[in-house]
Short mmCIF file of C-alpha atoms in Angstrom, two decimals:
data_model
loop_
_atom_site.label_atom_id
_atom_site.label_comp_id
_atom_site.label_asym_id
_atom_site.label_seq_id
_atom_site.Cartn_x
_atom_site.Cartn_y
_atom_site.Cartn_z
CA MET A 1 -44.74 -33.84 -43.53
CA THR A 2 -46.46 -33.89 -47.45
CA GLY A 3 -48.45 -35.28 -49.42
CA LEU A 4 -46.12 -36.33 -51.24
CA ASP A 5 -43.61 -38.67 -48.95
CA SER A 6 -43.67 -41.85 -50.62
CA GLY A 7 -41.92 -40.05 -54.13
CA ILE A 8 -39.16 -38.80 -51.73
CA VAL A 9 -38.32 -42.14 -50.65
CA ARG A 10 -38.48 -43.00 -53.89
CA LEU A 11 -35.84 -40.71 -55.36
CA TYR A 12 -33.46 -40.68 -51.63
CA ARG A 13 -33.83 -44.62 -51.73
CA ALA A 14 -32.57 -44.49 -55.34
CA ILE A 15 -29.43 -42.62 -54.55
CA ALA A 16 -28.77 -44.61 -50.39
CA ASP A 17 -28.67 -47.57 -53.32
CA SER A 18 -25.29 -46.37 -54.40
CA GLY A 19 -23.81 -46.92 -51.22
CA LEU A 20 -22.08 -43.59 -51.32
CA GLN A 21 -23.34 -41.05 -48.54
CA VAL A 22 -26.49 -38.60 -49.15
CA MET A 23 -28.21 -36.70 -47.17
CA VAL A 24 -31.32 -34.86 -47.59
CA GLY A 25 -31.46 -31.00 -47.68
CA GLY A 26 -33.56 -27.75 -48.93
CA GLY A 27 -37.26 -26.83 -48.51
CA ILE A 28 -37.51 -30.92 -47.28
CA ALA A 29 -35.29 -30.35 -44.54
CA ALA A 30 -36.10 -26.76 -43.47
CA ILE A 31 -40.33 -28.75 -43.46
CA PHE A 32 -38.16 -31.48 -40.87
CA PHE A 33 -37.48 -28.44 -38.44
CA GLY A 34 -39.96 -26.03 -39.71
CA GLU A 35 -43.64 -25.17 -40.87
CA PRO A 36 -45.21 -27.28 -43.89
CA ARG A 37 -44.72 -25.51 -46.68
CA THR A 38 -44.85 -26.64 -50.84
CA THR A 39 -41.82 -27.51 -52.49
CA LEU A 40 -40.93 -29.03 -56.71
CA ASP A 41 -38.01 -31.01 -55.97
CA VAL A 42 -35.74 -32.72 -53.17
CA ASP A 43 -32.37 -31.34 -52.51
CA MET A 44 -29.88 -34.18 -51.76
CA ILE A 45 -26.61 -33.98 -51.41
CA ILE A 46 -24.23 -36.32 -51.83
CA ASP A 47 -20.67 -36.91 -51.17
CA ALA A 48 -18.94 -38.54 -54.87
CA GLN A 49 -16.70 -37.62 -56.76
CA ALA A 50 -15.60 -38.08 -60.43
CA PRO A 51 -15.44 -41.56 -60.52
CA ASP A 52 -18.54 -42.17 -58.49
CA ALA A 53 -20.38 -41.38 -61.46
CA GLU A 54 -20.74 -45.71 -62.37
CA ARG A 55 -21.42 -46.04 -59.39
CA ILE A 56 -24.75 -43.83 -59.24
CA ILE A 57 -26.15 -45.30 -62.59
CA ALA A 58 -25.89 -48.60 -61.80
CA ALA A 59 -27.85 -48.18 -58.28
CA ILE A 60 -30.85 -46.39 -59.91
CA ASP A 61 -33.13 -48.15 -62.01
CA THR A 62 -33.20 -46.11 -65.50
CA GLU A 63 -37.02 -47.98 -66.24
CA GLN A 64 -38.21 -45.87 -63.00
CA PHE A 65 -36.33 -42.99 -63.25
CA TYR A 66 -34.55 -40.45 -65.71
CA VAL A 67 -30.69 -40.66 -65.92
CA PRO A 68 -28.27 -38.11 -67.25
CA PRO A 69 -25.90 -39.71 -70.10
CA LEU A 70 -22.45 -40.58 -67.32
CA ASP A 71 -20.45 -37.97 -68.99
CA THR A 72 -22.87 -35.15 -67.78
CA ILE A 73 -23.24 -36.91 -64.41
CA ARG A 74 -19.04 -36.86 -64.57
CA SER A 75 -18.76 -33.52 -65.33
CA GLU A 76 -20.94 -32.18 -63.07
CA LEU A 77 -19.60 -34.57 -59.70
CA ALA A 78 -16.12 -32.68 -60.98
CA ARG A 79 -17.10 -29.50 -60.74
CA GLY A 80 -17.26 -30.27 -56.90
CA SER A 81 -19.64 -28.23 -54.42
CA ARG A 82 -20.47 -26.16 -58.05
CA GLY A 83 -21.13 -29.06 -59.70
CA HIS A 84 -25.57 -30.14 -60.48
CA PHE A 85 -27.88 -33.10 -61.65
CA ASN A 86 -30.97 -34.14 -61.82
CA ILE A 87 -32.75 -37.68 -61.65
CA ILE A 88 -36.58 -37.81 -62.16
CA GLU A 89 -39.13 -40.18 -61.49
CA PHE A 90 -41.04 -41.07 -65.07
CA ALA A 91 -44.02 -41.48 -63.36
CA THR A 92 -44.98 -39.07 -61.06
CA GLY A 93 -42.11 -36.06 -62.55
CA MET A 94 -40.65 -36.06 -59.06
CA LYS A 95 -37.56 -34.49 -59.48
CA ALA A 96 -33.96 -35.32 -57.24
CA ASP A 97 -31.82 -32.31 -57.76
CA LEU A 98 -28.16 -33.52 -56.78
CA TYR A 99 -24.89 -31.79 -55.72
CA PRO A 100 -21.82 -33.26 -55.43
CA ALA A 101 -20.36 -32.11 -51.34
CA GLY A 102 -17.06 -31.22 -53.04
CA ASP A 103 -14.68 -29.59 -50.20
CA ASP A 104 -16.82 -26.26 -48.92
CA PRO A 105 -16.73 -26.70 -45.35
CA LEU A 106 -20.25 -25.77 -44.52
CA ILE A 107 -21.42 -28.64 -46.95
CA ARG A 108 -18.64 -31.14 -44.32
CA PHE A 109 -20.30 -29.75 -41.85
CA GLY A 110 -23.65 -30.83 -43.28
CA LEU A 111 -22.77 -34.10 -43.81
CA SER A 112 -20.92 -35.03 -40.63
CA HIS A 113 -23.35 -33.64 -38.84
CA ALA A 114 -27.10 -35.00 -40.55
CA SER A 115 -29.08 -37.27 -38.74
CA VAL A 116 -31.45 -40.17 -39.50
CA ARG A 117 -34.64 -38.98 -39.54
CA ASP A 118 -38.33 -41.28 -40.43
CA LEU A 119 -39.83 -40.64 -43.52
CA ALA A 120 -43.52 -42.35 -43.93
CA GLY A 121 -41.37 -45.12 -41.83
CA VAL A 122 -38.30 -44.82 -44.03
CA PRO A 123 -35.18 -44.12 -41.89
CA ILE A 124 -33.59 -40.82 -44.56
CA VAL A 125 -30.53 -38.83 -43.52
CA VAL A 126 -31.45 -35.40 -42.98
CA ALA A 127 -28.79 -32.34 -42.60
CA PRO A 128 -28.63 -31.01 -39.29
CA ALA A 129 -31.00 -27.78 -38.95
CA THR A 130 -27.43 -25.40 -38.19
CA TYR A 131 -26.80 -26.57 -41.63
CA VAL A 132 -30.32 -26.23 -43.30
CA ILE A 133 -30.26 -22.31 -41.79
CA SER A 134 -27.16 -22.07 -42.37
CA MET A 135 -27.60 -22.60 -46.36
CA LYS A 136 -31.02 -21.15 -46.83
CA LEU A 137 -28.58 -17.57 -45.61
CA ARG A 138 -26.32 -18.59 -48.16
CA TYR A 139 -28.48 -18.93 -50.48
CA PHE A 140 -31.40 -15.76 -49.76
CA MET A 141 -28.05 -13.86 -50.47
CA ILE A 142 -27.54 -14.70 -53.82
CA SER A 143 -31.06 -14.56 -54.90
CA GLN A 144 -32.69 -12.61 -52.83
CA GLN A 145 -35.48 -15.29 -52.33
CA ASP A 146 -37.67 -14.37 -49.60
CA LYS A 147 -38.58 -18.61 -49.28
CA HIS A 148 -35.01 -18.56 -47.60
CA LEU A 149 -35.71 -16.59 -44.85
CA ARG A 150 -39.15 -18.12 -43.87
CA ASP A 151 -38.04 -20.95 -43.85
CA ILE A 152 -35.16 -20.13 -41.39
CA ARG A 153 -37.88 -18.00 -39.32
CA GLY A 154 -40.28 -21.26 -38.77
CA ILE A 155 -37.11 -23.64 -38.02
CA LEU A 156 -36.31 -21.15 -35.41
CA ALA A 157 -39.94 -20.77 -33.95
CA LEU A 158 -40.52 -24.75 -34.12
CA SER A 159 -36.95 -26.16 -32.99
CA PRO A 160 -34.63 -23.57 -31.61
CA ASP A 161 -33.45 -26.40 -29.44
CA GLU A 162 -31.50 -28.36 -33.51
CA VAL A 163 -29.75 -25.15 -34.10
CA ASP A 164 -26.31 -24.57 -32.95
CA MET A 165 -26.18 -20.19 -33.23
CA THR A 166 -23.44 -20.15 -32.63
CA ALA A 167 -21.92 -22.14 -35.86
CA VAL A 168 -25.15 -20.03 -37.89
CA ASP A 169 -23.62 -16.30 -36.50
CA ARG A 170 -19.97 -18.07 -38.02
CA TRP A 171 -21.02 -19.01 -41.37
CA ALA A 172 -23.46 -15.66 -41.73
CA MET A 173 -20.71 -14.01 -41.47
CA LEU A 174 -18.68 -15.86 -43.97
CA SER A 175 -22.03 -15.11 -46.39
CA GLY A 176 -22.16 -11.92 -46.12
CA ALA A 177 -25.31 -13.06 -44.38
CA SER A 178 -25.56 -11.37 -40.82
CA ASP A 179 -27.71 -8.73 -41.00
CA ALA A 180 -30.58 -11.26 -42.84
CA TRP A 181 -29.81 -14.08 -39.99
CA ARG A 182 -30.21 -11.60 -37.07
CA ARG A 183 -33.85 -10.35 -38.37
CA CYS A 184 -35.19 -13.82 -38.67
CA GLN A 185 -34.01 -14.23 -35.04
CA SER A 186 -35.91 -11.43 -33.94
CA GLN A 187 -38.25 -12.55 -36.29
CA ARG A 188 -38.47 -15.90 -35.82
CA GLY A 189 -42.28 -17.38 -37.07
CA GLU A 190 -43.32 -14.41 -38.35
CA GLU A 191 -44.83 -15.20 -41.93
#
């Protein structure tokens, strides 16, 4: 996948060792289904509530990783799907952005349809292509960054059988991204 595979695996394992449900999303998931590209971090969605903060910290080796203070993790988990915190590997500077699942229906869809994929010989749970596209459409509507549409076009070109088009239609409509979604479909694989 990338030259950063071992770092991604270490970050994933640090969170997965908590025993909480976790899946890799964002740019790394887009690479699994689409075209290679650079990314500065690994996005992980974690099904956790505020009381799980201690469990997360207990699973992470704080000699190897920066971990936010317990109260910060607790308060970010309490924010549900609007929460966010990072862990950072000291040796490499690699960063994991962690997003609580909360009760967001799209995130819940992603967690329930995630699958195990191989990365550098290690099984990791990866968000489904349908979720990745739908979430990238959501983030495109917020940021207007074309990188999200490039990822979508790449997924449509290289992994069309992994995408539930009807589900993406629905999520795109709910995000106000139907026009962007239609453009991606007509321009699949185009840079």
